[in-house]
Short mmCIF file of C-alpha atoms and ligand atoms in Angstrom, two decimals:
data_model
loop_
_atom_site.label_atom_id
_atom_site.label_comp_id
_atom_site.label_asym_id
_atom_site.label_seq_id
_atom_site.Cartn_x
_atom_site.Cartn_y
_atom_site.Cartn_z
CA MET A 27 11.41 -21.34 34.88
CA SER A 28 7.91 -21.75 37.67
CA GLU A 29 5.30 -19.89 36.47
CA GLU A 30 3.89 -16.53 38.11
CA ARG A 31 1.25 -16.91 41.69
CA LYS A 32 -1.96 -16.10 40.35
CA LEU A 33 -3.65 -13.11 43.13
CA ARG A 34 -5.84 -16.05 44.58
CA VAL A 35 -9.33 -13.90 45.85
CA GLY A 36 -12.56 -14.58 47.60
CA VAL A 37 -15.79 -12.22 46.97
CA ILE A 38 -18.11 -11.53 49.38
CA GLY A 39 -21.39 -9.99 48.67
CA CYS A 40 -22.97 -11.61 45.45
CA GLY A 41 -25.51 -9.67 43.99
CA HIS A 42 -25.96 -7.14 41.25
CA TRP A 43 -22.79 -5.82 41.65
CA GLY A 44 -20.42 -8.82 43.11
CA PRO A 45 -20.79 -11.53 40.35
CA ASN A 46 -19.76 -8.81 37.83
CA HIS A 47 -15.78 -8.81 40.82
CA ILE A 48 -15.88 -12.72 40.11
CA ARG A 49 -16.12 -11.94 36.04
CA VAL A 50 -13.54 -9.41 35.99
CA PHE A 51 -10.43 -11.34 38.17
CA GLU A 52 -11.15 -14.36 36.59
CA GLU A 53 -10.76 -12.71 33.79
CA LEU A 54 -6.97 -11.40 34.14
CA ASP A 55 -4.04 -13.71 34.04
CA ARG A 56 -2.48 -12.39 36.92
CA SER A 57 -5.72 -12.89 38.86
CA MET A 58 -7.90 -15.75 40.57
CA VAL A 59 -11.45 -16.10 41.98
CA LEU A 60 -11.45 -19.11 44.80
CA ALA A 61 -14.61 -18.58 46.08
CA CYS A 62 -17.65 -16.51 47.12
CA ALA A 63 -19.58 -15.85 50.19
CA ASP A 64 -23.64 -14.50 49.86
CA LEU A 65 -25.96 -15.16 52.59
CA ASN A 66 -28.53 -15.35 49.85
CA ARG A 67 -28.82 -19.19 48.27
CA GLN A 68 -30.50 -18.25 45.70
CA ARG A 69 -27.31 -15.96 44.54
CA LEU A 70 -24.94 -18.26 45.33
CA ALA A 71 -26.91 -21.25 43.29
CA ARG A 72 -26.56 -18.42 40.40
CA VAL A 73 -22.64 -18.11 40.75
CA GLN A 74 -21.74 -21.51 40.84
CA ASP A 75 -23.88 -21.82 37.49
CA ARG A 76 -21.34 -19.84 36.31
CA PHE A 77 -18.65 -20.24 37.43
CA PRO A 78 -18.93 -23.92 38.81
CA HIS A 79 -15.23 -23.39 39.91
CA VAL A 80 -15.55 -21.49 42.23
CA ARG A 81 -16.29 -22.11 45.70
CA THR A 82 -19.58 -20.53 47.19
CA THR A 83 -20.38 -20.44 51.29
CA THR A 84 -22.91 -18.46 52.85
CA ARG A 85 -20.83 -17.98 55.92
CA TYR A 86 -18.59 -15.43 55.13
CA ARG A 87 -16.18 -15.61 57.08
CA GLU A 88 -15.33 -19.05 55.59
CA LEU A 89 -13.24 -17.41 53.38
CA LEU A 90 -11.33 -15.17 56.07
CA ASP A 91 -9.92 -19.12 57.55
CA ASP A 92 -8.94 -19.78 54.65
CA PRO A 93 -5.16 -19.36 53.48
CA ALA A 94 -5.48 -19.81 50.80
CA ILE A 95 -6.88 -16.82 50.05
CA ASP A 96 -4.70 -14.33 49.32
CA ALA A 97 -7.77 -11.11 49.51
CA ILE A 98 -11.29 -9.90 49.75
CA VAL A 99 -13.41 -8.13 47.74
CA VAL A 100 -16.49 -6.58 49.84
CA ALA A 101 -19.09 -5.94 47.81
CA THR A 102 -22.13 -5.98 50.76
CA PRO A 103 -24.55 -2.52 51.15
CA THR A 104 -22.46 0.35 52.61
CA ALA A 105 -23.85 -0.57 55.58
CA THR A 106 -21.48 -3.44 56.07
CA HIS A 107 -18.64 -2.36 55.03
CA PHE A 108 -17.75 -0.98 58.01
CA GLU A 109 -17.41 -4.64 59.90
CA LEU A 110 -16.79 -7.15 56.72
CA THR A 111 -13.93 -4.96 55.80
CA ALA A 112 -12.51 -5.07 59.65
CA ASP A 113 -12.39 -8.10 59.90
CA CYS A 114 -10.78 -9.29 56.36
CA LEU A 115 -7.87 -7.23 56.85
CA ARG A 116 -8.07 -8.67 61.02
CA ALA A 117 -8.07 -12.06 59.10
CA GLY A 118 -4.41 -10.91 56.80
CA LYS A 119 -6.21 -10.50 53.71
CA HIS A 120 -5.65 -7.71 50.96
CA VAL A 121 -9.07 -6.38 50.58
CA LEU A 122 -11.28 -4.55 47.69
CA VAL A 123 -13.98 -2.77 49.62
CA GLU A 124 -16.98 -1.39 47.71
CA LYS A 125 -17.96 2.39 47.06
CA PRO A 126 -18.47 4.71 49.74
CA LEU A 127 -15.18 3.10 52.31
CA CYS A 128 -18.00 2.92 54.97
CA LEU A 129 -20.86 4.76 56.69
CA VAL A 130 -18.88 7.47 58.68
CA SER A 131 -15.46 8.26 58.56
CA HIS A 132 -14.10 8.27 61.66
CA GLU A 133 -14.37 4.18 60.87
CA ALA A 134 -12.74 4.93 57.86
CA LEU A 135 -10.11 6.21 59.95
CA GLN A 136 -10.40 3.06 62.02
CA LEU A 137 -10.22 0.78 58.56
CA SER A 138 -7.15 2.72 57.37
CA ASP A 139 -4.93 2.38 60.23
CA LEU A 140 -5.85 -1.34 60.91
CA ALA A 141 -4.57 -1.71 56.99
CA HIS A 142 -1.40 0.15 57.26
CA ALA A 143 -0.82 -2.36 60.86
CA GLN A 144 -1.60 -5.16 59.55
CA ARG A 145 0.75 -4.18 55.84
CA ARG A 146 -2.02 -4.99 53.60
CA VAL A 147 -3.73 -3.22 51.06
CA LEU A 148 -6.86 -1.73 51.64
CA MET A 149 -8.16 -0.74 48.19
CA VAL A 150 -11.56 1.77 48.10
CA GLY A 151 -13.03 0.76 44.48
CA HIS A 152 -14.19 4.59 43.01
CA VAL A 153 -14.69 2.54 39.67
CA PHE A 154 -14.94 6.27 37.83
CA LEU A 155 -10.87 6.75 38.48
CA PHE A 156 -9.97 4.08 36.11
CA ASN A 157 -12.34 4.98 33.60
CA GLY A 158 -10.67 6.03 30.04
CA GLY A 159 -12.52 9.47 30.12
CA ILE A 160 -12.09 10.55 33.38
CA ILE A 161 -8.46 10.21 33.62
CA LYS A 162 -7.82 11.69 29.50
CA LEU A 163 -10.03 14.89 31.70
CA ARG A 164 -7.56 13.74 34.34
CA GLU A 165 -3.94 14.94 31.84
CA LEU A 166 -5.72 17.42 29.80
CA ILE A 167 -5.57 19.48 33.40
CA ALA A 168 -3.48 18.17 35.04
CA ALA A 169 -1.24 19.60 31.52
CA GLY A 170 -2.50 22.69 32.46
CA GLU A 171 -4.89 22.86 28.46
CA LEU A 172 -7.62 23.71 30.24
CA GLY A 173 -5.35 26.84 31.79
CA GLN A 174 -7.10 26.74 36.21
CA VAL A 175 -10.10 25.42 36.28
CA ARG A 176 -12.88 27.13 37.90
CA TYR A 177 -16.14 25.03 38.80
CA LEU A 178 -16.86 21.34 37.33
CA ASP A 179 -20.88 20.31 37.03
CA ALA A 180 -21.78 16.83 37.86
CA VAL A 181 -25.17 14.68 36.65
CA ARG A 182 -25.50 11.29 37.55
CA THR A 183 -29.25 10.40 37.42
CA ASN A 184 -31.33 7.81 36.58
CA LEU A 185 -35.05 6.05 36.87
CA GLY A 186 -33.50 3.69 39.56
CA PRO A 187 -32.07 1.65 40.69
CA VAL A 188 -33.55 2.57 44.37
CA ARG A 189 -31.57 1.49 47.48
CA GLY A 190 -32.44 0.29 51.23
CA ASP A 191 -29.94 1.49 52.73
CA VAL A 192 -28.13 4.94 51.85
CA ASN A 193 -29.22 7.57 50.40
CA ALA A 194 -28.66 9.24 46.29
CA LEU A 195 -26.37 11.36 47.97
CA TYR A 196 -23.87 8.16 49.36
CA ASP A 197 -25.30 5.26 46.55
CA LEU A 198 -24.67 8.09 43.38
CA ALA A 199 -22.32 11.15 44.04
CA THR A 200 -19.79 9.49 45.85
CA HIS A 201 -18.59 8.06 42.76
CA ASP A 202 -18.82 12.21 41.69
CA ILE A 203 -17.38 13.40 44.65
CA SER A 204 -14.50 10.82 43.54
CA ILE A 205 -13.96 12.19 40.75
CA CYS A 206 -13.91 15.55 41.76
CA ASN A 207 -11.11 14.90 44.08
CA TYR A 208 -9.42 12.99 41.44
CA LEU A 209 -9.43 15.54 38.67
CA LEU A 210 -8.59 18.44 41.04
CA ALA A 211 -6.82 16.41 43.32
CA SER A 212 -7.62 18.20 45.80
CA ALA A 213 -10.21 17.73 48.61
CA PRO A 214 -13.41 19.89 49.34
CA VAL A 215 -13.14 22.54 51.99
CA ALA A 216 -16.41 22.88 52.56
CA VAL A 217 -20.40 21.57 51.19
CA SER A 218 -23.61 22.53 51.61
CA ALA A 219 -26.13 20.65 49.94
CA LEU A 220 -30.19 19.49 49.73
CA GLY A 221 -32.41 16.44 49.33
CA ARG A 222 -35.67 15.34 48.69
CA CYS A 223 -37.36 12.56 50.05
CA ILE A 224 -39.54 11.56 47.71
CA SER A 225 -40.60 7.04 46.96
CA GLN A 226 -39.42 6.78 51.02
CA GLU A 227 -39.79 7.73 53.50
CA THR A 228 -36.88 8.83 55.09
CA ILE A 229 -34.08 8.17 52.46
CA GLU A 230 -33.02 11.32 49.65
CA ASP A 231 -34.10 9.93 45.95
CA VAL A 232 -32.18 13.13 45.15
CA ALA A 233 -29.63 15.37 46.03
CA PHE A 234 -28.34 18.84 44.78
CA ALA A 235 -24.69 18.90 46.18
CA THR A 236 -22.50 21.93 46.41
CA LEU A 237 -18.60 21.56 47.12
CA GLN A 238 -16.06 24.02 47.96
CA TYR A 239 -12.47 22.72 46.90
CA PRO A 240 -9.28 25.55 48.66
CA ASP A 241 -8.44 27.01 46.45
CA GLY A 242 -12.26 28.35 45.36
CA THR A 243 -13.14 26.05 42.78
CA LEU A 244 -16.87 25.15 43.16
CA ALA A 245 -17.90 21.58 42.54
CA HIS A 246 -21.98 21.55 41.61
CA LEU A 247 -23.22 17.65 41.93
CA HIS A 248 -27.07 16.69 40.75
CA ALA A 249 -27.48 13.10 42.02
CA SER A 250 -30.34 11.42 41.76
CA TRP A 251 -32.25 8.13 41.49
CA LEU A 252 -35.72 9.91 40.72
CA ASN A 253 -34.75 10.83 36.77
CA PRO A 254 -36.09 10.12 33.51
CA ARG A 255 -33.30 10.35 31.79
CA LYS A 256 -29.93 7.77 32.38
CA MET A 257 -27.20 10.97 32.20
CA ARG A 258 -23.56 10.28 33.66
CA THR A 259 -21.81 13.70 33.44
CA LEU A 260 -18.93 15.95 33.86
CA THR A 261 -18.91 19.68 32.36
CA ALA A 262 -14.66 21.62 33.69
CA VAL A 263 -14.68 25.71 32.90
CA GLY A 264 -11.65 26.14 33.12
CA SER A 265 -9.45 29.81 32.54
CA SER A 266 -8.83 28.83 28.61
CA LYS A 267 -11.03 26.17 27.47
CA MET A 268 -13.33 23.50 28.61
CA ALA A 269 -14.45 20.02 28.73
CA HIS A 270 -17.82 17.76 28.40
CA TRP A 271 -17.60 14.53 29.61
CA ASP A 272 -20.83 12.10 29.05
CA ASP A 273 -19.89 9.03 29.64
CA VAL A 274 -23.50 7.79 28.11
CA ASP A 275 -21.97 9.54 24.78
CA PRO A 276 -19.63 6.01 23.00
CA GLN A 277 -18.33 8.22 20.68
CA ASP A 278 -17.38 11.49 22.09
CA THR A 279 -17.18 10.45 25.52
CA LEU A 280 -14.82 13.27 26.08
CA ARG A 281 -14.52 16.92 23.71
CA LEU A 282 -12.71 19.97 24.83
CA TYR A 283 -13.87 22.86 23.73
CA ASP A 284 -11.38 26.27 22.78
CA LYS A 285 -14.26 28.27 24.16
CA GLY A 286 -14.41 31.14 27.28
CA LEU A 287 -14.43 35.23 27.58
CA ASP A 288 -11.63 36.86 26.84
CA GLU A 289 -10.34 40.28 27.98
CA PRO A 290 -10.39 43.73 24.58
CA PRO A 291 -7.84 44.09 22.96
CA TYR A 292 -7.68 47.43 23.79
CA TYR A 293 -10.92 49.58 25.83
CA ASN A 294 -10.79 53.08 26.20
CA SER A 295 -13.31 52.97 29.86
CA PHE A 296 -15.26 50.87 31.44
CA GLY A 297 -18.19 51.29 29.45
CA GLU A 298 -16.98 50.52 27.07
CA PHE A 299 -14.77 46.91 27.98
CA GLN A 300 -16.83 43.48 27.06
CA TYR A 301 -15.72 40.49 26.60
CA LEU A 302 -15.19 39.32 24.54
CA ILE A 303 -16.24 35.53 22.98
CA ARG A 304 -14.25 33.09 22.57
CA SER A 305 -15.57 30.36 20.08
CA ALA A 306 -12.57 27.90 18.39
CA ASP A 307 -11.93 24.32 17.75
CA VAL A 308 -13.87 21.61 19.19
CA HIS A 309 -11.49 18.45 20.11
CA VAL A 310 -12.11 14.90 20.56
CA PRO A 311 -9.30 13.12 22.23
CA ALA A 312 -9.45 9.81 21.31
CA ILE A 313 -9.15 7.68 25.27
CA LYS A 314 -8.12 3.94 25.69
CA ARG A 315 -11.54 2.03 25.36
CA THR A 316 -11.38 -0.84 28.44
CA GLU A 317 -13.48 -2.12 31.37
CA PRO A 318 -12.74 0.22 34.07
CA LEU A 319 -13.94 -2.41 36.28
CA LEU A 320 -11.55 -4.81 35.09
CA ARG A 321 -8.37 -1.84 35.23
CA GLN A 322 -9.88 -1.04 38.59
CA ALA A 323 -8.57 -5.27 39.06
CA GLU A 324 -5.88 -5.21 37.10
CA ALA A 325 -4.84 -2.06 39.06
CA PHE A 326 -5.85 -4.09 42.85
CA THR A 327 -3.51 -7.18 41.77
CA SER A 328 -0.67 -5.16 40.89
CA TRP A 329 -0.54 -2.86 43.88
CA VAL A 330 -1.42 -6.47 46.36
CA LEU A 331 1.06 -8.48 43.75
CA ASP A 332 4.10 -5.33 43.38
CA GLY A 333 3.27 -3.47 46.60
CA HIS A 334 2.62 -0.54 45.10
CA ARG A 335 -0.03 1.73 45.08
CA ARG A 336 -1.54 1.83 41.92
CA GLY A 337 -5.23 3.49 43.29
CA PRO A 338 -7.68 5.38 45.76
CA ASP A 339 -6.67 3.80 49.29
CA ALA A 340 -8.48 4.06 52.19
CA THR A 341 -7.28 7.91 53.19
CA ASP A 342 -9.60 8.54 49.87
CA GLY A 343 -11.63 6.82 50.68
CA TRP A 344 -12.06 8.52 54.38
CA ARG A 345 -12.41 11.74 52.35
CA VAL A 346 -15.49 11.22 49.86
CA VAL A 347 -16.98 9.57 53.14
CA ALA A 348 -16.24 12.89 55.61
CA THR A 349 -18.06 15.09 52.57
CA LEU A 350 -20.86 12.96 52.10
CA GLU A 351 -20.89 13.21 56.54
CA ALA A 352 -21.21 17.22 55.66
CA ALA A 353 -22.96 17.23 52.77
CA MET A 354 -25.68 14.93 55.59
CA GLU A 355 -25.39 17.67 57.77
CA SER A 356 -25.95 20.36 55.61
CA MET A 357 -28.88 18.88 54.10
CA ARG A 358 -30.27 19.14 57.77
CA ASN A 359 -30.08 22.17 58.03
CA ASN A 360 -31.63 23.26 54.89
CA GLY A 361 -28.52 23.61 52.83
CA ALA A 362 -26.28 25.91 55.20
CA MET A 363 -22.53 25.38 53.93
CA VAL A 364 -20.62 23.15 56.93
CA ASP A 365 -17.70 23.04 57.27
CA VAL A 366 -15.94 19.64 56.13
CA ASP A 367 -13.65 19.05 59.36
CA PRO A 368 -10.05 18.93 58.91
CA ASN A 369 -8.77 16.67 62.04
CA PRO A 370 -11.42 14.44 63.13
CA ARG A 371 -8.80 12.83 65.69
CA ILE A 372 -8.31 16.30 67.52
CA THR A 373 -12.47 16.26 67.73
CA PRO A 374 -13.48 13.43 70.10
CA THR A 375 -17.14 14.68 70.15
CA ARG A 376 -17.89 13.78 66.94
CA THR A 377 -16.57 9.87 67.29
CA MET A 378 -19.75 8.16 68.23
CA PRO A 379 -20.32 4.94 69.45
CA ARG A 380 -21.65 3.24 66.29
CA ALA A 381 -24.84 1.42 68.20
CA ALA A 382 -25.19 4.81 68.93
CA VAL A 383 -24.67 6.38 64.38
CA PRO A 384 -28.06 6.50 63.01
CA LEU A 385 -28.26 4.94 59.08
CA LEU A 386 -28.24 8.37 57.42
CA GLY A 387 -28.58 10.67 60.00
CA LEU A 388 -24.44 11.25 60.11
CA THR A 389 -22.24 13.75 61.43
CA GLY A 390 -19.23 16.13 59.70
CA ALA A 391 -15.74 14.81 60.73
CA HIS A 392 -12.97 14.96 58.92
CA ALA A 393 -9.16 14.74 58.57
CA ASP A 394 -6.51 15.98 56.04
CA ARG A 395 -4.03 13.41 56.36
CA GLU A 396 -0.72 13.57 55.06
CA GLU A 397 -0.72 10.81 52.79
CA GLN A 398 0.05 7.40 53.69
CA ASP A 399 2.88 5.21 52.57
CA THR A 400 0.15 2.50 51.66
CA LYS A 401 3.17 0.75 50.37
CA ALA A 402 1.76 -3.42 51.63
CA ASP A 403 3.95 -6.70 52.11
CA PRO A 404 3.98 -8.54 48.90
CA VAL A 405 2.68 -11.37 49.91
CA ILE A 406 2.52 -13.42 47.02
CA ALA A 407 5.35 -15.73 46.10
CA ARG A 408 7.05 -16.37 43.51
N1 NAD B 520 -19.28 0.67 41.57
C1 NAD B 520 -19.60 1.29 40.77
O1 NAD B 520 -20.81 1.19 39.50
C2 NAD B 520 -21.26 0.26 41.66
C3 NAD B 520 -22.33 -0.66 41.19
C4 NAD B 520 -23.07 -0.86 41.89
C5 NAD B 520 -22.89 -1.53 43.60
N2 NAD B 520 -22.09 -1.11 43.76
C6 NAD B 520 -21.59 -1.45 45.22
O2 NAD B 520 -21.52 -2.18 45.10
C7 NAD B 520 -22.18 -2.81 46.68
C8 NAD B 520 -23.48 -3.68 46.39
O3 NAD B 520 -24.55 -3.58 45.26
P1 NAD B 520 -25.20 -4.38 45.13
O4 NAD B 520 -25.72 -2.76 44.41
O5 NAD B 520 -24.29 -5.71 44.51
O6 NAD B 520 -26.27 -5.00 46.32
P2 NAD B 520 -27.09 -6.05 46.14
O7 NAD B 520 -28.28 -5.77 46.99
O8 NAD B 520 -28.18 -6.64 44.74
O9 NAD B 520 -26.17 -7.06 46.86
C9 NAD B 520 -26.00 -7.34 48.04
C10 NAD B 520 -25.17 -8.58 48.59
O10 NAD B 520 -24.33 -8.98 49.31
C11 NAD B 520 -25.30 -9.71 50.49
N3 NAD B 520 -24.83 -9.22 52.03
C12 NAD B 520 -25.50 -8.85 52.45
N4 NAD B 520 -24.06 -8.97 53.99
C13 NAD B 520 -23.45 -10.10 53.73
C14 NAD B 520 -22.71 -10.98 54.32
N5 NAD B 520 -22.27 -10.28 55.82
N6 NAD B 520 -22.02 -11.62 53.85
C15 NAD B 520 -22.51 -12.17 52.95
N7 NAD B 520 -23.64 -11.46 52.15
C16 NAD B 520 -23.63 -10.39 51.96
C17 NAD B 520 -26.44 -10.20 50.33
O11 NAD B 520 -27.00 -10.89 50.85
C18 NAD B 520 -26.62 -9.43 48.79
O12 NAD B 520 -26.58 -11.00 48.20
C19 NAD B 520 -22.60 -1.95 47.43
O13 NAD B 520 -21.69 -0.62 48.52
C20 NAD B 520 -22.77 -0.27 46.20
O14 NAD B 520 -22.57 1.15 46.37
C21 NAD B 520 -21.61 -0.23 42.80
#
């Protein structure tokens, strides 16, 4: 009996995060890492020490020219995602690109189109969609346990790491936008945001954003790398129950509260009417505990090998980028509510030549495109 061929992976970017991708793709039975690239030789030397059989190079194009490599992980700074991902797709590689997909939404659309044209998988590393607590919360919401979700409130803070390429919104709130979209199975139509540049002149260390979803549900996000406490929380308030996710709490990561405001059974006049506070059981659902990054790698591997979509694609990535863009425009307008443009394809004035796009001064441009059938060619011969 012939053994199943493994997905052969290359990793571009071996800084803080890239080596974690190497580790998880090495750990899986159905994948292996052949080579990695980084501009920094010291970082490559560290990878070589840890994974002696993985080839290293400072020229990422060597990975693209290698026909033995099926798929590439792009784990470089956000500003480089568009060009590197496009190059990988043009070379016929499947791509798992770190979050956010890229800086601006028109580039996200180009990447989506390119992946489609090349019939290659383009998955975005929205890793929290592989977090056991978030998956359970989505199951509870989808099963109607919370009733109708009224609002979400997410906090993602820590002291560092401070980035010099993107602000706290792009770096941190990206995760929470992808989580909220996933939980609500929807995407925001408008955003209001404020941020402050404290440690650097033009890069916001802290941002507060409010997202409005089409059915009126609100999501509030607090993202900061200038905060004394590491917090990764999300509260979901529903019409019948409430839930609280705390990724930093290893015991009670997700709590489901049977709490809310109930109407009194009878009242004679409006003056007598008073909501009754319901404060019943707190339930701690069992959660499957596996490393989200490993699950993400497994999903990507399966998506490529088996040809069925298994995670966030370019359209999901584009929705997040489009929301970030609108939030940036709101920040520049002192928190004004900015619409998330539903169709950038018919608003060409918003698509600028790449050179004219400032790194952090982005304009809002979105599209609510139909979910594409992202089923790719299963490229691996058995
Ligand atoms: N999902 C998560 O939880 C998570 C966590 C951390 C970082 N990230 C994402 O991962 C990406 C990388 O973040 P990081 O913290 O590792 O950054 P980093 O700056 O530590 O590492 C980036 C590496 O990319 C290399 N690089 C840049 N351009 C290159 C090129 N053209 N060819 C080869 N190498 C190149 C740099 O030399 C550097 O070593 C970012 O997109 C970030 O948002 C995601």
